[in-house]
């Protein structure tokens, strides 16, 4: 064991962990509750970050610290060495304080920031090309040529337009003359007049043609002058694009990931087997692949892992200080599939039917529809892995009548759900939901005490393509998302609220509750935007809509059981 290895592992004392059982299987990376050993490791690492980390990085935890606040994802990997001693490794995602080299943390899979690395050399070449392009684009002669071309284009368009207008007026005048002089002049004089008017028409057309040709020639000359500048710029940009792509591909081949049997695969090969085909930006730089790589290269047995967020929340993603999070799906899933292929994992909780022993309750039923109270953890419609759902249960119950789901609730959300029993009812009911004439109210238990009584949350949202089904707040490309809320009960740790969603975006209430520009209070038990608990404390408790046949207003209310 070399000295560099000893700097990277923090061993637990036997006394500290004597009552903690070692995990029998490795953590399922994409949905987990931290093992007691990883919680112990995380607390120790957090103590280090609070008291010993002395690098110049602003996590956003000290309002007096200068610089842009950037929170960071950290990871801990509990390992066992060849002698049976247990400790943990630590890592961060991306780079920290502008570098990859930190004594406490394992190195990256490939350090592109290493002095004189091909990446830095090529990056400097690309930066030099960027500077050259910027210089060319700011050249005063180039800008003057563009301005001259644009000004003459505008002048030319106006001149030709004026000429055409004049010719139109001339044509109208000639027509007037022909009409008024027909009855005044004799045949011979009138014929001479007509011939003269025809000559005037030809002359007008010729003048327009000459004007257009002259302007086209001048525009062409000015355009060629502009292109004498743009050609080298475009050539440079194309070269930059090709060099950038080549550098990216070269990087992909430098990131080589091992598994427990020392089998290796490059980043390019790993993602070449996926629908992405090419790795997304930042792939391979997350904490967990770094930790596993170091463990495999130093013959350490991985036992359990966890990742937690440290610092200020990003603007779009929902990340809370010290909260645990699963490995990201888009960047890490393909990599970890290879790295963990020879390690026995804990069962994927997402494949377990947690609603097998829960019953749906029929609140209302007639010939056209049903209203049911869905228990939490039951799907609205069958999933890829789990078929048990409101739909499948009603299909069995209705004996030949096809249940038509009008709207859906998240699996973890309990509450009222409308189901049509024929196509016409389904069409009418669905139209009401689309037109937002249905009145809905949810009850939620939030993870902190709110000071305000009520309000409106207006945060546009979109899907996170690299971490489905997680949603992002996005003011540039997000869809309008609006929620009304009111506090109904408080204690020192939580607040119970009513939500009235004006729009119906995926995870809208969960995101609006958790985001710092919303209520900054995740719903208790929210495994995506908050912390795992025994359930998601969100219940669809009130529903009002118009009956599709009788047109009667139907109102249903089922109180939350929390």
XYZ file of C-alpha atoms in Angstrom, residues 99-392:
294
model
C -8.487 21.909 -9.672
C -8.773 18.125 -9.382
C -5.861 17.737 -6.954
C -6.950 17.590 -3.306
C -5.264 15.525 -0.613
C -8.509 14.318 0.986
C -10.256 13.275 -2.238
C -9.611 10.547 -4.785
C -8.332 11.700 -8.176
C -10.508 11.830 -11.292
C -10.615 8.911 -13.699
C -8.646 11.144 -16.057
C -7.153 14.461 -14.979
C -7.587 16.741 -17.968
C -6.224 19.613 -15.870
C -2.823 17.983 -15.286
C 0.050 20.274 -16.263
C 1.051 19.974 -19.934
C -1.750 17.482 -20.611
C -2.878 17.116 -24.200
C -6.237 18.542 -23.130
C -4.759 21.787 -21.809
C -2.537 22.096 -24.877
C -5.462 21.563 -27.245
C -7.676 23.785 -25.111
C -5.114 26.590 -25.389
C -5.040 26.074 -29.156
C -8.849 26.333 -29.249
C -8.747 29.394 -27.024
C -6.193 30.973 -29.372
C -8.537 30.259 -32.285
C -11.400 31.826 -30.316
C -9.306 34.924 -29.712
C -8.356 35.106 -33.386
C -12.005 34.754 -34.440
C -13.021 37.426 -31.954
C -10.311 39.769 -33.279
C -11.409 39.222 -36.884
C -15.074 39.744 -36.002
C -14.246 43.019 -34.265
C -11.992 44.319 -37.075
C -13.102 47.859 -37.907
C -12.738 47.286 -41.660
C -14.960 44.194 -41.413
C -17.589 46.043 -39.377
C -17.466 48.977 -41.817
C -17.920 46.584 -44.760
C -20.996 45.033 -43.083
C -22.403 48.461 -42.286
C -21.768 49.684 -45.830
C -23.493 46.615 -47.289
C -26.485 46.918 -44.952
C -26.841 50.664 -45.548
C -26.712 50.313 -49.324
C -29.145 47.347 -49.182
C -31.594 49.571 -47.342
C -30.980 52.500 -49.732
C -31.342 50.224 -52.758
C -34.631 48.748 -51.559
C -36.031 52.231 -50.896
C -34.802 53.607 -54.263
C -36.286 50.728 -56.248
C -39.520 50.979 -54.286
C -39.699 54.729 -55.012
C -38.990 54.109 -58.700
C -41.719 51.445 -58.921
C -44.158 53.772 -57.229
C -43.294 56.519 -59.731
C -43.742 54.120 -62.647
C -47.111 53.089 -61.287
C -48.169 56.728 -61.100
C -46.846 57.320 -64.660
C -48.852 54.345 -65.904
C -52.005 55.708 -64.286
C -51.380 59.118 -65.827
C -50.911 57.606 -69.304
C -54.158 55.725 -68.901
C -55.914 58.961 -67.925
C -54.494 60.763 -70.976
C -55.596 58.014 -73.349
C -59.096 58.123 -71.936
C -59.536 61.906 -71.972
C -57.887 62.493 -75.392
C -59.758 59.788 -77.283
C -62.787 62.040 -77.760
C -60.758 65.209 -78.302
C -58.162 64.274 -80.938
C -58.711 63.061 -84.457
C -57.674 59.513 -85.345
C -54.216 60.392 -86.680
C -53.249 62.622 -83.743
C -54.638 60.150 -81.270
C -52.588 57.350 -82.853
C -49.422 59.464 -82.536
C -50.309 60.132 -78.893
C -50.720 56.420 -78.158
C -47.389 55.596 -79.796
C -45.662 58.286 -77.710
C -47.273 56.925 -74.521
C -46.028 53.427 -75.419
C -42.492 54.823 -75.825
C -42.808 56.432 -72.378
C -43.811 53.048 -70.932
C -40.783 51.336 -72.519
C -38.535 54.127 -71.264
C -39.863 53.731 -67.699
C -39.308 49.958 -67.781
C -35.789 50.446 -69.148
C -34.918 52.971 -66.426
C -36.145 50.534 -63.744
C -34.146 47.694 -65.278
C -30.978 49.811 -65.420
C -31.515 50.966 -61.800
C -31.983 47.399 -60.545
C -28.932 46.133 -62.477
C -26.722 48.957 -61.175
C -27.802 48.345 -57.594
C -27.326 44.582 -57.942
C -23.784 45.115 -59.218
C -22.977 47.485 -56.348
C -24.524 45.082 -53.805
C -22.536 42.196 -55.246
C -19.314 44.167 -54.954
C -20.120 45.121 -51.360
C -21.099 41.517 -50.522
C -17.822 40.234 -51.940
C -16.010 42.771 -49.802
C -17.811 41.413 -46.691
C -17.080 37.824 -47.745
C -13.390 38.616 -48.035
C -13.543 39.005 -44.245
C -16.113 36.275 -43.446
C -14.345 33.554 -45.440
C -11.300 33.326 -43.134
C -13.623 33.606 -40.108
C -15.808 30.718 -41.303
C -12.709 28.687 -42.182
C -11.408 29.208 -38.659
C -14.775 28.292 -37.131
C -14.946 25.077 -39.146
C -11.404 24.198 -38.119
C -12.266 24.952 -34.496
C -15.330 22.712 -34.729
C -13.304 19.828 -36.151
C -10.507 20.214 -33.583
C -13.066 20.449 -30.753
C -14.794 17.252 -31.905
C -11.438 15.476 -32.230
C -10.444 16.628 -28.740
C -13.783 15.430 -27.343
C -13.336 11.995 -28.919
C -9.762 11.825 -27.630
C -11.048 12.649 -24.160
C -13.693 9.931 -24.392
C -10.944 7.377 -24.979
C -8.867 8.643 -22.022
C -11.714 7.999 -19.587
C -11.310 4.253 -19.054
C -13.449 2.669 -16.343
C -12.700 -0.590 -14.532
C -14.964 -3.055 -12.770
C -14.322 -5.562 -9.997
C -12.657 -8.003 -12.437
C -10.352 -5.280 -13.798
C -12.251 -5.298 -17.095
C -12.076 -1.856 -18.660
C -14.192 0.175 -21.051
C -13.735 3.672 -22.414
C -16.352 6.364 -22.010
C -16.919 6.368 -25.763
C -17.497 2.613 -25.844
C -19.858 2.723 -22.868
C -22.121 5.401 -24.344
C -21.806 3.956 -27.831
C -24.069 1.171 -26.576
C -26.780 3.586 -25.436
C -29.413 5.699 -27.198
C -27.208 8.724 -26.455
C -24.391 7.273 -28.641
C -22.102 10.043 -27.386
C -21.410 10.888 -23.733
C -23.140 14.015 -22.421
C -21.017 16.875 -21.076
C -19.472 16.022 -17.715
C -19.926 12.256 -18.033
C -17.312 10.434 -15.964
C -16.747 13.411 -13.667
C -19.363 12.495 -11.040
C -18.279 11.399 -7.576
C -19.384 7.759 -7.609
C -17.468 6.616 -10.749
C -14.342 8.309 -9.334
C -14.743 6.447 -6.038
C -15.324 3.033 -7.603
C -12.413 3.509 -10.002
C -10.029 4.231 -7.133
C -11.331 1.272 -5.128
C -10.938 -1.180 -8.024
C -7.437 0.060 -8.909
C -6.291 -0.392 -5.284
C -8.002 -3.733 -4.587
C -10.482 -2.279 -2.113
C -13.868 -3.931 -1.708
C -16.757 -1.457 -2.153
C -19.391 -1.935 0.556
C -21.788 1.027 0.276
C -21.932 4.541 -1.112
C -23.885 7.762 -0.720
C -23.819 11.207 -2.312
C -24.838 14.430 -0.596
C -25.144 18.066 -1.657
C -22.992 20.665 0.054
C -23.746 24.351 -0.228
C -26.084 26.681 -2.049
C -28.784 25.223 -4.283
C -28.415 25.612 -8.071
C -30.875 27.896 -9.851
C -32.639 25.166 -11.817
C -32.091 21.867 -10.003
C -33.440 21.212 -6.531
C -30.538 20.397 -4.236
C -30.620 20.905 -0.470
C -27.600 21.341 1.770
C -26.574 17.982 3.356
C -29.410 16.046 1.678
C -28.576 12.663 0.147
C -29.175 12.040 -3.567
C -28.967 9.035 -5.900
C -26.467 8.806 -8.732
C -27.657 10.755 -11.779
C -29.337 8.735 -14.491
C -28.163 10.313 -17.757
C -24.443 10.557 -16.971
C -23.872 7.755 -14.463
C -26.294 4.912 -15.247
C -24.392 3.593 -18.320
C -21.017 3.950 -16.534
C -22.183 2.252 -13.335
C -23.823 -0.538 -15.317
C -20.306 -1.503 -16.435
C -18.472 -0.704 -13.187
C -20.918 -2.632 -10.966
C -21.561 -5.519 -13.372
C -19.598 -7.946 -11.179
C -20.967 -6.742 -7.831
C -24.150 -7.954 -6.164
C -26.488 -5.023 -5.611
C -29.332 -4.434 -3.210
C -32.733 -4.994 -4.763
C -34.038 -2.101 -6.823
C -36.847 -0.663 -4.636
C -38.497 0.735 -7.741
C -39.220 -2.828 -8.912
C -41.020 -3.767 -5.697
C -44.807 -3.384 -5.689
C -45.258 -1.412 -2.466
C -49.022 -1.235 -2.986
C -49.658 -4.973 -3.179
C -51.479 -4.973 0.170
C -53.220 -1.610 -0.292
C -56.841 -1.327 -1.433
C -58.537 1.202 -3.685
C -61.831 2.576 -2.388
C -64.719 3.393 -4.696
C -66.101 6.795 -3.700
C -68.731 7.058 -6.470
C -69.944 4.975 -9.398
C -72.670 5.150 -12.039
C -73.085 4.024 -15.641
C -70.611 6.626 -16.971
C -67.809 6.950 -14.457
C -66.137 5.994 -11.210
C -64.313 8.097 -8.627
C -61.787 6.124 -6.589
C -59.508 6.950 -3.675
C -56.079 5.704 -4.780
C -53.661 4.603 -2.042
C -50.110 5.925 -2.138
C -47.549 3.783 -4.023
C -50.168 2.379 -6.420
C -49.675 3.262 -10.088
C -52.509 4.933 -11.993
C -51.734 2.857 -15.110
C -49.459 -0.198 -15.566
C -45.720 0.525 -15.640
C -42.915 -1.212 -17.513
C -41.932 -3.420 -14.582
C -45.020 -3.299 -12.340
C -48.428 -4.022 -13.862
C -50.500 -3.598 -10.688
C -52.390 -0.296 -10.988
C -55.767 1.425 -10.666
C -56.388 0.477 -14.295
C -55.560 -3.223 -13.888
